[in-house]
Coordinates of C-alpha atoms in Angstrom, one line a residue:
X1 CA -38.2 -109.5 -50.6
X2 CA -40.7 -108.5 -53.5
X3 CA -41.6 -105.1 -54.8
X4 CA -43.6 -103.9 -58.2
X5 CA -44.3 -100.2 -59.2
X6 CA -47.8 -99.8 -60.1
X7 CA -49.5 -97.1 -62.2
X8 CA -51.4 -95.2 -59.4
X9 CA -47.5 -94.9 -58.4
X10 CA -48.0 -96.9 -55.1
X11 CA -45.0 -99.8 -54.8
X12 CA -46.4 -102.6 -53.3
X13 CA -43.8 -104.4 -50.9
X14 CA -44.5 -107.8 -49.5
X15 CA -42.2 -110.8 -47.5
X16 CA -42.6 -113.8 -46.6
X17 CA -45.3 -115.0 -43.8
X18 CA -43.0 -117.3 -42.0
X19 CA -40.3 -115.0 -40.4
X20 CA -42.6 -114.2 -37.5
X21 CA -44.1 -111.1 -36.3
X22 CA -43.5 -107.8 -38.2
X23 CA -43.7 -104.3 -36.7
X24 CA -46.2 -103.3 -38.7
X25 CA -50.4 -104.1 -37.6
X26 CA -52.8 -105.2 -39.8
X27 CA -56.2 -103.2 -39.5
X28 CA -58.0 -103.9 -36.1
X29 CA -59.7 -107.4 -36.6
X30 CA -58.0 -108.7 -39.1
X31 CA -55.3 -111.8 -38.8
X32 CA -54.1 -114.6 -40.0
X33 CA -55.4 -117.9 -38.2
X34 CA -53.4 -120.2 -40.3
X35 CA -53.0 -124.0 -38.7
X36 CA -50.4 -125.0 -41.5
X37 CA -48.3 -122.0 -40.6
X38 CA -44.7 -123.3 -38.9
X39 CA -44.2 -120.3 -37.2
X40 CA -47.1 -118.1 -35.6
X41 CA -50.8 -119.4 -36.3
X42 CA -52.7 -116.5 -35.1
X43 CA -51.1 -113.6 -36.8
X44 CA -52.0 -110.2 -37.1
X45 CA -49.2 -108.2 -38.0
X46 CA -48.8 -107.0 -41.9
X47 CA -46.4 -109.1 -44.2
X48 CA -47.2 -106.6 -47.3
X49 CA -47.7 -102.8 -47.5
X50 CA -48.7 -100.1 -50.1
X51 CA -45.8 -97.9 -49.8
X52 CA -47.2 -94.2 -51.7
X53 CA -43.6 -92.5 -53.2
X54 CA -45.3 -88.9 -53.1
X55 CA -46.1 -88.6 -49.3
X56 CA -43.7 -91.3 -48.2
X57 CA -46.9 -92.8 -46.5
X58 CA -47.7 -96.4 -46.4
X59 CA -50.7 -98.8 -45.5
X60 CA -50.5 -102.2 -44.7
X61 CA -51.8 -105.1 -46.5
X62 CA -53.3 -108.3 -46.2
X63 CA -51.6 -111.5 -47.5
X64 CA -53.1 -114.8 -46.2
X65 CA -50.9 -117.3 -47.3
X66 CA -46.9 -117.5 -47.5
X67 CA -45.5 -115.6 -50.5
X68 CA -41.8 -116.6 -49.8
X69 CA -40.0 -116.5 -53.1
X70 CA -42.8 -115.9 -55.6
X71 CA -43.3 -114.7 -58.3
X72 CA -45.5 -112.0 -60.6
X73 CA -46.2 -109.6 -63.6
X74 CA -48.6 -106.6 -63.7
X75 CA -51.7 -107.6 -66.2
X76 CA -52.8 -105.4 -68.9
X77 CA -55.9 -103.5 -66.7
X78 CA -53.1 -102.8 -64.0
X79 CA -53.7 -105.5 -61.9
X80 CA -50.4 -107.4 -60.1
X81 CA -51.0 -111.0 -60.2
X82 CA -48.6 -112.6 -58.0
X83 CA -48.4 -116.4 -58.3
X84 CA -46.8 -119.2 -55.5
X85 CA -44.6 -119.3 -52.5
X86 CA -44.2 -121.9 -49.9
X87 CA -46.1 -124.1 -47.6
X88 CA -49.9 -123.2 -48.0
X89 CA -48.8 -120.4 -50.4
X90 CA -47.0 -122.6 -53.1
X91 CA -50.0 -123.0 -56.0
X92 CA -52.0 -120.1 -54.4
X93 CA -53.0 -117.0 -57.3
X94 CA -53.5 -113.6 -55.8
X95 CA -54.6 -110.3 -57.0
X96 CA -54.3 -107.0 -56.4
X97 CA -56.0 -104.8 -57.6
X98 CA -54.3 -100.8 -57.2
X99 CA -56.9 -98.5 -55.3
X100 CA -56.6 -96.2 -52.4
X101 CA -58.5 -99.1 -50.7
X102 CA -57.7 -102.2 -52.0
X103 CA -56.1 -105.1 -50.3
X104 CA -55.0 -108.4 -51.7
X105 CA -57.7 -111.1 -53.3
X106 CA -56.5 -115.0 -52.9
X107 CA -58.5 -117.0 -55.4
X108 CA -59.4 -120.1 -53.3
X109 CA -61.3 -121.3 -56.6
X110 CA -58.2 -121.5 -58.9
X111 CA -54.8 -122.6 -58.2
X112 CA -51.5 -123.1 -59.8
X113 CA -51.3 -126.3 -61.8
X114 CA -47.5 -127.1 -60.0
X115 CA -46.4 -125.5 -56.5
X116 CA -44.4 -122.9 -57.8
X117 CA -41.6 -121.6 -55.4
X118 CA -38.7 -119.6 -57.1
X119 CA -40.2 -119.5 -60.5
X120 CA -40.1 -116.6 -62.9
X121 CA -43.1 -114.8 -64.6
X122 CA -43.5 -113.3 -67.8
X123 CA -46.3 -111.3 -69.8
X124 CA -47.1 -112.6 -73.2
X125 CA -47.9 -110.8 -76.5
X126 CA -51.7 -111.9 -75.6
X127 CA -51.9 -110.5 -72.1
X128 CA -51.6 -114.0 -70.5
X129 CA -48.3 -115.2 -67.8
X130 CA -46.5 -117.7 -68.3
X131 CA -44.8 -119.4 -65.1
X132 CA -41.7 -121.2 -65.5
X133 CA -40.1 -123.5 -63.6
X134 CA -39.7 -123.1 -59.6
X135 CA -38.0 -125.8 -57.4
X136 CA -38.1 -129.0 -58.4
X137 CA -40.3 -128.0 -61.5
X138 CA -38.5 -128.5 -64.4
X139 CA -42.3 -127.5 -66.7
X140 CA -44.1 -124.4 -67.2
X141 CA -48.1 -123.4 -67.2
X142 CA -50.2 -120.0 -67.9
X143 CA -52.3 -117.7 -66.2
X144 CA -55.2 -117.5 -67.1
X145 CA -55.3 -121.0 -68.3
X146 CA -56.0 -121.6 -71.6
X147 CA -57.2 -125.0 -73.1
X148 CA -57.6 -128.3 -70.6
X149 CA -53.6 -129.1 -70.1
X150 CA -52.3 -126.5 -68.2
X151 CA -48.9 -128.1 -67.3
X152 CA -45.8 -128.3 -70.2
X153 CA -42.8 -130.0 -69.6
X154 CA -39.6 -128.1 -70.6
X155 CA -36.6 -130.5 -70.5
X156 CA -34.3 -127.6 -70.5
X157 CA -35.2 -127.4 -66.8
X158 CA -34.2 -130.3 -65.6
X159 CA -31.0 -130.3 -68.0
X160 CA -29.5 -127.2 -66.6
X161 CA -30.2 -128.5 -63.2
X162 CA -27.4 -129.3 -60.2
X163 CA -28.5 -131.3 -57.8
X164 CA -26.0 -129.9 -55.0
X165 CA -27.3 -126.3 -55.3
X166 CA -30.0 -126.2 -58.3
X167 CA -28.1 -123.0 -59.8
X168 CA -31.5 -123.1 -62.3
X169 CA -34.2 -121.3 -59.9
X170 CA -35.5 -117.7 -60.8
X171 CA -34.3 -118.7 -64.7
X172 CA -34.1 -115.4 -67.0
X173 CA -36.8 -115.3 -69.3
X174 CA -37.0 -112.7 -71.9
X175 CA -40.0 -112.2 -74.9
X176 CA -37.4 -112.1 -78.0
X177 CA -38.6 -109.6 -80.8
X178 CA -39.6 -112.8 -83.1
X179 CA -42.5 -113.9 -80.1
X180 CA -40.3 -116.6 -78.9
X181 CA -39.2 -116.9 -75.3
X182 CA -35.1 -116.3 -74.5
X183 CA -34.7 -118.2 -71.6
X184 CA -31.6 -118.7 -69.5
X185 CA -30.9 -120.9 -66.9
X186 CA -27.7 -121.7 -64.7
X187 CA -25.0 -121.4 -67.8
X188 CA -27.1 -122.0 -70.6
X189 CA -30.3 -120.8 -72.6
X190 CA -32.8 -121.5 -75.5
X191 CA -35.1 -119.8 -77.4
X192 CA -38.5 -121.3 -76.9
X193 CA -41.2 -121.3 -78.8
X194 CA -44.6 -121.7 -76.2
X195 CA -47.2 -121.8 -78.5
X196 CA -45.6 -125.6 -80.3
X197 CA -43.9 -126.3 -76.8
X198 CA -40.7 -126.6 -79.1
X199 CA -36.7 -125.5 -78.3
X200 CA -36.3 -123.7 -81.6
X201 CA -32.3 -122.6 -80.8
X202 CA -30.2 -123.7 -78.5
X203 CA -27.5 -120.9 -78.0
X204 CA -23.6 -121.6 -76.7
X205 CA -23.3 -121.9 -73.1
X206 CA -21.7 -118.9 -71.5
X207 CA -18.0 -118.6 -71.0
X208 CA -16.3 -119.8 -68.6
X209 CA -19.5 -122.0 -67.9
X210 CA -19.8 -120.5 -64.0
X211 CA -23.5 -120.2 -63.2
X212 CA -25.7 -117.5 -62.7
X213 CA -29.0 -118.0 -61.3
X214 CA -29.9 -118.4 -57.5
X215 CA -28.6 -119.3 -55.5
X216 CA -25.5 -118.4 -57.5
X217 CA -27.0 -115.3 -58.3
X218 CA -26.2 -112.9 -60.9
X219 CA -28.6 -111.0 -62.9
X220 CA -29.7 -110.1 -66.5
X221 CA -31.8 -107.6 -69.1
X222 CA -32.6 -107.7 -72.6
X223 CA -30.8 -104.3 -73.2
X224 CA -33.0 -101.4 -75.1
X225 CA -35.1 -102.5 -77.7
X226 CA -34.5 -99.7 -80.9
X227 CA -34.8 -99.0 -84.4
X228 CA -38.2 -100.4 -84.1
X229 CA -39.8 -99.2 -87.6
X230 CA -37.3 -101.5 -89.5
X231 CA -37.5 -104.8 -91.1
X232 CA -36.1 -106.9 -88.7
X233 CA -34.8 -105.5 -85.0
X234 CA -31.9 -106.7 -83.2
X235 CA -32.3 -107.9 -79.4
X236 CA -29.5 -108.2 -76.8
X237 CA -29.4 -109.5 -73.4
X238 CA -26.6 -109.1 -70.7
X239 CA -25.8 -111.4 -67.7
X240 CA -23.4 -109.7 -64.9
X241 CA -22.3 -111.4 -61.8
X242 CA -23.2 -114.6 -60.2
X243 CA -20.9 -117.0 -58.7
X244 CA -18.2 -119.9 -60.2
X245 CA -19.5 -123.6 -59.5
X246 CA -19.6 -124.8 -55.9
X247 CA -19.6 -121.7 -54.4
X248 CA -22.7 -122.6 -52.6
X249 CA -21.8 -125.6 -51.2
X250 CA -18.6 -123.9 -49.9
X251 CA -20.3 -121.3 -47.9
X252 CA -22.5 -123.7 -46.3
X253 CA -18.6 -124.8 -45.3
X254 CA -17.8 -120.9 -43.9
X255 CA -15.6 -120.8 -47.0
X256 CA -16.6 -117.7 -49.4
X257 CA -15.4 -117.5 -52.6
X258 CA -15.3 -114.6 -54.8
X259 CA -18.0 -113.4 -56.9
X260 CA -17.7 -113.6 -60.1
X261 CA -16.7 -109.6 -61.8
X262 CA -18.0 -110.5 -65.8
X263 CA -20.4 -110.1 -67.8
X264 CA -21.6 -111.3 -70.9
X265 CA -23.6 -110.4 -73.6
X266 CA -25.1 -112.1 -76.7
X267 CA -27.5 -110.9 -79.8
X268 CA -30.0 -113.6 -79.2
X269 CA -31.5 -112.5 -82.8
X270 CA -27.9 -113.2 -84.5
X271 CA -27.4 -116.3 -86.8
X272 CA -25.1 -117.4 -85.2
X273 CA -24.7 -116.0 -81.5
X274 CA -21.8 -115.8 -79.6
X275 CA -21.3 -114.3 -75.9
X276 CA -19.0 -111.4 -75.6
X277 CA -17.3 -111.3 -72.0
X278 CA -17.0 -107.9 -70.0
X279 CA -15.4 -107.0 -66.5
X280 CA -17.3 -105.1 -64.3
X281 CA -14.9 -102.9 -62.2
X282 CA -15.5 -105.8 -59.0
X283 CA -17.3 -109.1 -57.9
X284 CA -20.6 -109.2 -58.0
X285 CA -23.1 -111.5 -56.7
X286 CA -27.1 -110.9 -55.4
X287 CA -26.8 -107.9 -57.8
X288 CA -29.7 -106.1 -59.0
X289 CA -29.6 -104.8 -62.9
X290 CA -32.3 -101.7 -63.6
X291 CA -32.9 -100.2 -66.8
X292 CA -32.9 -96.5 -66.4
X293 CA -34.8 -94.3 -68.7
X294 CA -31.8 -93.4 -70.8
X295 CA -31.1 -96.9 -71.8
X296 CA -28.0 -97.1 -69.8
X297 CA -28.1 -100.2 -66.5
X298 CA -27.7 -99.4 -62.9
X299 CA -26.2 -102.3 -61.3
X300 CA -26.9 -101.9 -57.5
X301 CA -27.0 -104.2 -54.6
X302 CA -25.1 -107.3 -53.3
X303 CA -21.4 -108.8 -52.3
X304 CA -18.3 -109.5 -53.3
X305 CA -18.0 -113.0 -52.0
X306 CA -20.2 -116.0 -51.1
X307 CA -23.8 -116.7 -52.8
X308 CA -27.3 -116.5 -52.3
X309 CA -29.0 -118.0 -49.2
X310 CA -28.8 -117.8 -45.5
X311 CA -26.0 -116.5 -43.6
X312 CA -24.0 -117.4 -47.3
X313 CA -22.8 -113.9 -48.4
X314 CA -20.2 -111.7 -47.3
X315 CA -18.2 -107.9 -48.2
X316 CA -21.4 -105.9 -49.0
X317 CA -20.6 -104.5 -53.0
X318 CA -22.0 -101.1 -51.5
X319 CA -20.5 -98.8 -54.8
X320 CA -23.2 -98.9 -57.6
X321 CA -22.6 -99.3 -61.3
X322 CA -23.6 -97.7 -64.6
X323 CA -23.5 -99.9 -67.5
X324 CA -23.4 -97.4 -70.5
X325 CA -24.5 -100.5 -73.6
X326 CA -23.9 -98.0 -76.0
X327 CA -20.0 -97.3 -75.5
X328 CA -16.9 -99.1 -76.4
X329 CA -16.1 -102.0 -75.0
X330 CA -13.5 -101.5 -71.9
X331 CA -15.8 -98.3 -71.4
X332 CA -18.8 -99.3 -70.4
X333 CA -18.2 -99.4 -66.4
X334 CA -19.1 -96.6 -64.1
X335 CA -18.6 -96.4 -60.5
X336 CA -20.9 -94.8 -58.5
X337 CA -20.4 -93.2 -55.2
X338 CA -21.0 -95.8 -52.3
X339 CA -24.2 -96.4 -50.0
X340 CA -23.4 -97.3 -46.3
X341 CA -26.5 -99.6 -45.9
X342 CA -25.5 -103.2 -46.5
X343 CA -27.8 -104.3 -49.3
X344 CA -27.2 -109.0 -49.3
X345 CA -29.9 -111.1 -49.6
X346 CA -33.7 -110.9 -50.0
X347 CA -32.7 -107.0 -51.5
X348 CA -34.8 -105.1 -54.0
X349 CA -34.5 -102.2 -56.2
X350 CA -36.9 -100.6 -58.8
X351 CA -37.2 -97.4 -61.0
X352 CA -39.4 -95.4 -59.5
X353 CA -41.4 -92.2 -62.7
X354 CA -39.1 -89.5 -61.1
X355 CA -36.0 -91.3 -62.3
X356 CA -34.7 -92.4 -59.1
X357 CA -34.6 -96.2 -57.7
X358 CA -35.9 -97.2 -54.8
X359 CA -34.3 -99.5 -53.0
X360 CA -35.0 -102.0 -50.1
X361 CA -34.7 -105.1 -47.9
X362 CA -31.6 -107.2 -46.8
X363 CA -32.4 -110.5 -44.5
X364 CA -29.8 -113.2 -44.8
X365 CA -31.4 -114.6 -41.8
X366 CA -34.0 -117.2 -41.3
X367 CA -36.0 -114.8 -39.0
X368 CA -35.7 -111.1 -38.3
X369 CA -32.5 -110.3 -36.8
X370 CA -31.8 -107.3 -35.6
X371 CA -28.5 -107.8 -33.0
X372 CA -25.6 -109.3 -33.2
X373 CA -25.3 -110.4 -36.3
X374 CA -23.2 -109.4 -39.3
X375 CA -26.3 -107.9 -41.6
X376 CA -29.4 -107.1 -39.4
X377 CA -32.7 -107.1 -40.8
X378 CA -33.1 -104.2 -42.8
X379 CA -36.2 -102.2 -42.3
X380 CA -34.6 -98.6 -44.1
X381 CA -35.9 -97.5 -48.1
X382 CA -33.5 -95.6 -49.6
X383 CA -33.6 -94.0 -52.8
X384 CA -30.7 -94.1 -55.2
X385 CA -30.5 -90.8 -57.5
X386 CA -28.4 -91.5 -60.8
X387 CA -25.9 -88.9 -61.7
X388 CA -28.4 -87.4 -64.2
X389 CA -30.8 -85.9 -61.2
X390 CA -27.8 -83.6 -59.7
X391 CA -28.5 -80.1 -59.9
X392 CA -26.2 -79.1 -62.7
X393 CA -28.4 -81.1 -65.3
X394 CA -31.5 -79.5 -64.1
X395 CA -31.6 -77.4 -66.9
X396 CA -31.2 -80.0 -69.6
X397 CA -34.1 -82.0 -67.9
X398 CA -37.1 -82.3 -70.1
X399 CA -40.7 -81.6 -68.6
X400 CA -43.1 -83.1 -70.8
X401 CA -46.2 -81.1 -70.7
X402 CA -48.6 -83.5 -72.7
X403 CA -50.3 -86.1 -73.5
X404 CA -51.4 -86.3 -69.9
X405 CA -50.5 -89.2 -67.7
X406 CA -52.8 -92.4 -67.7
X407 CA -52.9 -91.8 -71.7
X408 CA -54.6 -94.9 -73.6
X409 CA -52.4 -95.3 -77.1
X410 CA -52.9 -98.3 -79.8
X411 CA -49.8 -100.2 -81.6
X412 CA -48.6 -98.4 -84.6
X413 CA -50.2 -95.2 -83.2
X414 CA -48.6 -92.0 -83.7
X415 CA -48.1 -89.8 -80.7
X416 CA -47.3 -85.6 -79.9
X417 CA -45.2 -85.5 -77.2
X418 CA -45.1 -81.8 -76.5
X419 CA -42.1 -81.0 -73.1
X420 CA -40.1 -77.6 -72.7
X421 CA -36.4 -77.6 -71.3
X422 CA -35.0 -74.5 -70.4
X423 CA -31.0 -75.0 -71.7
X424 CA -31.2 -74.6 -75.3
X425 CA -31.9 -78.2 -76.9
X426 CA -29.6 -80.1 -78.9
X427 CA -32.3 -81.6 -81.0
X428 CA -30.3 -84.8 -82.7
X429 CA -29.8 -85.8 -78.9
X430 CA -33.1 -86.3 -78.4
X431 CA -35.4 -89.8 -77.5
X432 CA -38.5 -91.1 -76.3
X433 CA -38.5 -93.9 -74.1
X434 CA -41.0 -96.4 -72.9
X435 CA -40.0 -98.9 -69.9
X436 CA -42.4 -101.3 -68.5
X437 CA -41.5 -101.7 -64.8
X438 CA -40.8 -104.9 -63.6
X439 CA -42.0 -107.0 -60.9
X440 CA -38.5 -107.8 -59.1
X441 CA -37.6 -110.1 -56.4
X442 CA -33.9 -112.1 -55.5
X443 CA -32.4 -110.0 -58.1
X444 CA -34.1 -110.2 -61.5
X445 CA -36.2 -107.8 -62.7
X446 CA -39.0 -109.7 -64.5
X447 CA -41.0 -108.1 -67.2
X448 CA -38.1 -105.0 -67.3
X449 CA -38.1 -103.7 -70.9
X450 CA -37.1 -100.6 -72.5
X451 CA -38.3 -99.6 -76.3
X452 CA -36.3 -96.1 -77.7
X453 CA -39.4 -94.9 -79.6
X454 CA -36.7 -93.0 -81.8
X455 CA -34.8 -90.0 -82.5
X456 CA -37.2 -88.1 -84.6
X457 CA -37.6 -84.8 -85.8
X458 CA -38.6 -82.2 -83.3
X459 CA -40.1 -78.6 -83.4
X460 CA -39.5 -75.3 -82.0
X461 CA -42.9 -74.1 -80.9
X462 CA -40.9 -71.3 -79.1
X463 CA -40.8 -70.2 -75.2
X464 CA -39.1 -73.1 -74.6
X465 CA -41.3 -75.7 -75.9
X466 CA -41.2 -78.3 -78.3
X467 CA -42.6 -80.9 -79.8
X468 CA -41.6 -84.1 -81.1
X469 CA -43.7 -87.4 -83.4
X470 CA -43.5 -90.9 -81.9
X471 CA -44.4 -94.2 -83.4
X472 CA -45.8 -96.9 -80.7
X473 CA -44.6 -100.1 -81.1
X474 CA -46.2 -102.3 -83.8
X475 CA -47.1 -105.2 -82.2
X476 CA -47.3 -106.4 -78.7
X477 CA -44.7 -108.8 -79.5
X478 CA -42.5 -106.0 -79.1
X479 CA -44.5 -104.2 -76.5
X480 CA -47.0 -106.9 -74.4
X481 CA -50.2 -104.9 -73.9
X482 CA -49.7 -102.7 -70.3
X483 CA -49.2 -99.7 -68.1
X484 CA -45.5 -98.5 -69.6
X485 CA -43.9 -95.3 -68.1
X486 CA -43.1 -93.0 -70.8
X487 CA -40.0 -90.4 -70.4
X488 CA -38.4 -87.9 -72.8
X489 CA -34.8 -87.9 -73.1
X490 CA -32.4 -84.5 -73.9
X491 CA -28.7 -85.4 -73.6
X492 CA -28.8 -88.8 -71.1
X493 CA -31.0 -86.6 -69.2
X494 CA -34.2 -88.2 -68.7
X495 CA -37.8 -86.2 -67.9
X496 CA -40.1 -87.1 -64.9
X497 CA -42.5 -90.0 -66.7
X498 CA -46.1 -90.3 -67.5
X499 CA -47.9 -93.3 -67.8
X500 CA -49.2 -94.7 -71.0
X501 CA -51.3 -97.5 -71.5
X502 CA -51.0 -99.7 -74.6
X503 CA -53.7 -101.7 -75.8

């Protein structure tokens, strides 16, 4: 149900407490003896693991209260704070804290000002979260607190809000390039401006007006940031899939309808804004959206008809697709060869530093269900390999040979990336990339952001190697202070990343 890369390159995988036993133990003497728990009191099988992507090995891990539909972002030091959930889980804060032996830290002494169940996360220019909205929560608050109110009403909440299926939970929250908050919810979104509490824009409401977040669930990014040495830097976010009006409360019915196939996409740092619509080659709803290191989207997971929730989706969208931002419009669609693992509700997906995505989960089901049903439980990773991993690139592939990984750089800093490729290099097709992975759950990728560091000049240094000048962000308004992988880019062909942390 939840899954964040972190930069030891561990993924740490977790569901909710309340389906019942897992298959996996806990280390002998520990379990959960939890009296408010509806389903098993005394519990000691594993609801989270430490899944390491090098030796395919995993560990379990220790979660004490019920994480269902939470939230998180990854602090600046590396730490995943995870916020909320249900039942005795809904205000609880845990940490962890990525170590070959480190296990998750609830922090009995603070809470959550509001019980925060489907609520979205996001890492501000100062290193703090803000967590917004959640069911039946129509205000925001911050972690770590700051001041002695620590709960915000946003109106806009409450105001995009529909009573018969919400249609506002998980809401799309964006940092704009200005420090202001995009945030969009069901058909509509604002920029918001945290530090006054204000709406400063109020943008059109998307065509069509269909909505968008769970349980009518479509996805969004805020497409590569770029051109980030000039006066003022244009940002972009696209919203693909989701399902029209009432589709929820039909498939409670056994009537599912078909998913929305469009996108739209709006300059959110335009004047005067307007949404552009798109159609994605089919339906799409439960969809996942990851930014690959090339800029372009993979577009991954989901069905055709139906919604978000139990038992409420149907035809598995099992063929993938490349959004390419940069082409033509009525060219931006790619279809990708199909999986055969139905990937519905409670899936997951994330870029993993080799370029691939892993992907997991799929549990329309109020317990685990293996038999007889339409979409069993899924226990099965896979990992999706973009076109741009097939052999016949291999020799366009950058390997960057330094800095090393777990590099420390400043804002503004200059930076020598030094990588050999073994074709010979077409040198105006070159990039540096910088993609903060997200913390992704009930398909939205929170924190996911991309910054294009440039084309730049590069240099021959000879036996294949060269060597090409960087600029870091400016300001961690662009770039919130963090653990950022860090990839090289010859011809759409992305290197193997390195870590780089910005302070």
């Amino acid at each position: 149900m939840h899954m964040q890369l972190l930069h030891n390159d561990r993924v740490v995988v977790f569901d909710r407490t309340d389906f019942g036993l897992s298959n996996l133990s806990l280390p002998k003497g520990k379990c959960r003896n939890d009296p408010q728990e509806q389903v098993v009191k005394v519990d000691c099988t594993a609801h989270s693991l430490e899944y390491d992507v090098a030796s395919n090995t995993f560990r379990p891990l220790f979660v004490q209260t019920d994480v269902w539909c939470s939230s998180g972002a990854v602090f600046s030091d590396g730490r995943l704070v995870q916020t909320g959930g249900f039942n005795d889980g809904d205000k609880t804060i845990r940490i962890f804290n990525p170590c070959p032996t480190c296990d998750w830290q609830e922090l009995t002494d603070q809470a959550l000002a509001a019980r925060r169940w489907y609520a979205t996360n996001h890492i501000l220019p100062d290193g703090r979260q803000i967590i917004i909205g959640g069911r039946r929560q129509f205000n925001y608050e911050f972690y770590p607190k700051s001041g002695a109110k620590n709960l915000y009403t946003l109106p806009f909440l409450s105001q995009t809000n529909d009573p018969g299926a919400e249609n506002n939970l998980y809401p799309f929250v964006f940092l704009n390039v200005d420090g202001n908050l995009f945030i969009f919810a069901n058909n509509r979104a604002i920029l918001f401006d945290y530090t006054t509490d204000k709406v400063v824009r109020t943008y059109p409401q998307i065509p069509g007006g269909d909505p968008r977040c769970y349980p009518s669930t479509g996805s969004a990014v805020l497409l590569p940031l770029r051109n980030l040495q000039a006066p003022s830097i244009e940002a972009e976010v696209v919203v693909c899939g989701g399902a029209p009006k009432g589709s929820y409360q039909e498939a409670i019915k056994g009537n599912f309808v078909e998913a929305l196939n469009t996108c739209a996409r709006i300059k959110i740092t335009d004047p005067n804004p307007n949404w552009v619509m798109e159609t994605m080659p089919a339906g799409r709803v439960m969809n996942d959206m990851i930014i690959l290191p090339n800029g372009n989207i993979l577009i991954i997971n989901g069905a055709a008809l139906g919604t978000a929730g139990w038992e409420s989706g149907r035809d598995p969208a099992l063929n993938p697709v490349i959004y390419k931002p940069d082409n033509k419009v009525g060219s931006r669609f790619e279809l990708q060869n199909p999986t055969n693992i139905p990937r519905v509700y409670h899936s997951t997906a994330i870029l993993l530093r080799d370029g691939r995505v892993l992907v997991g989960g799929s549990n329309p089901h109020i317990r685990y269900n293996f038999k007889k049903v339409l979409f069993p439980t899924e226990l099965r990773l896979e990992a999706y390999s973009p076109s741009y991993l097939e052999a016949e690139f291999s020799n366009l592939r950058p390997r960057i040979v330094s800095p090393e990984s777990q590099t420390k750089v400043m804002y503004g800093q200059k930076v020598v990336v030094r990588f050999q490729v073994t074709a010979t290099l077409a040198q105006d097709l070159v990039s540096v990339t910088m993609l903060a992975p997200p913390f992704n759950t009930h398909s939205f990728s929170m924190n996911q952001r991309l910054l294009v560091l440039g084309p730049t000049k590069v240099s021959n240094l000879g036996k294949l190697t060269y060597e090409v000048e960087v600029t870091t962000p400016a300001s961690s308004i662009l770039a919130p202070p963090g653990f950022y992988l860090l990839f090289v880019v010859h011809q759409e062909i992305p290197s193997e990343g390195i870590w780089v942390q910005i302070l």
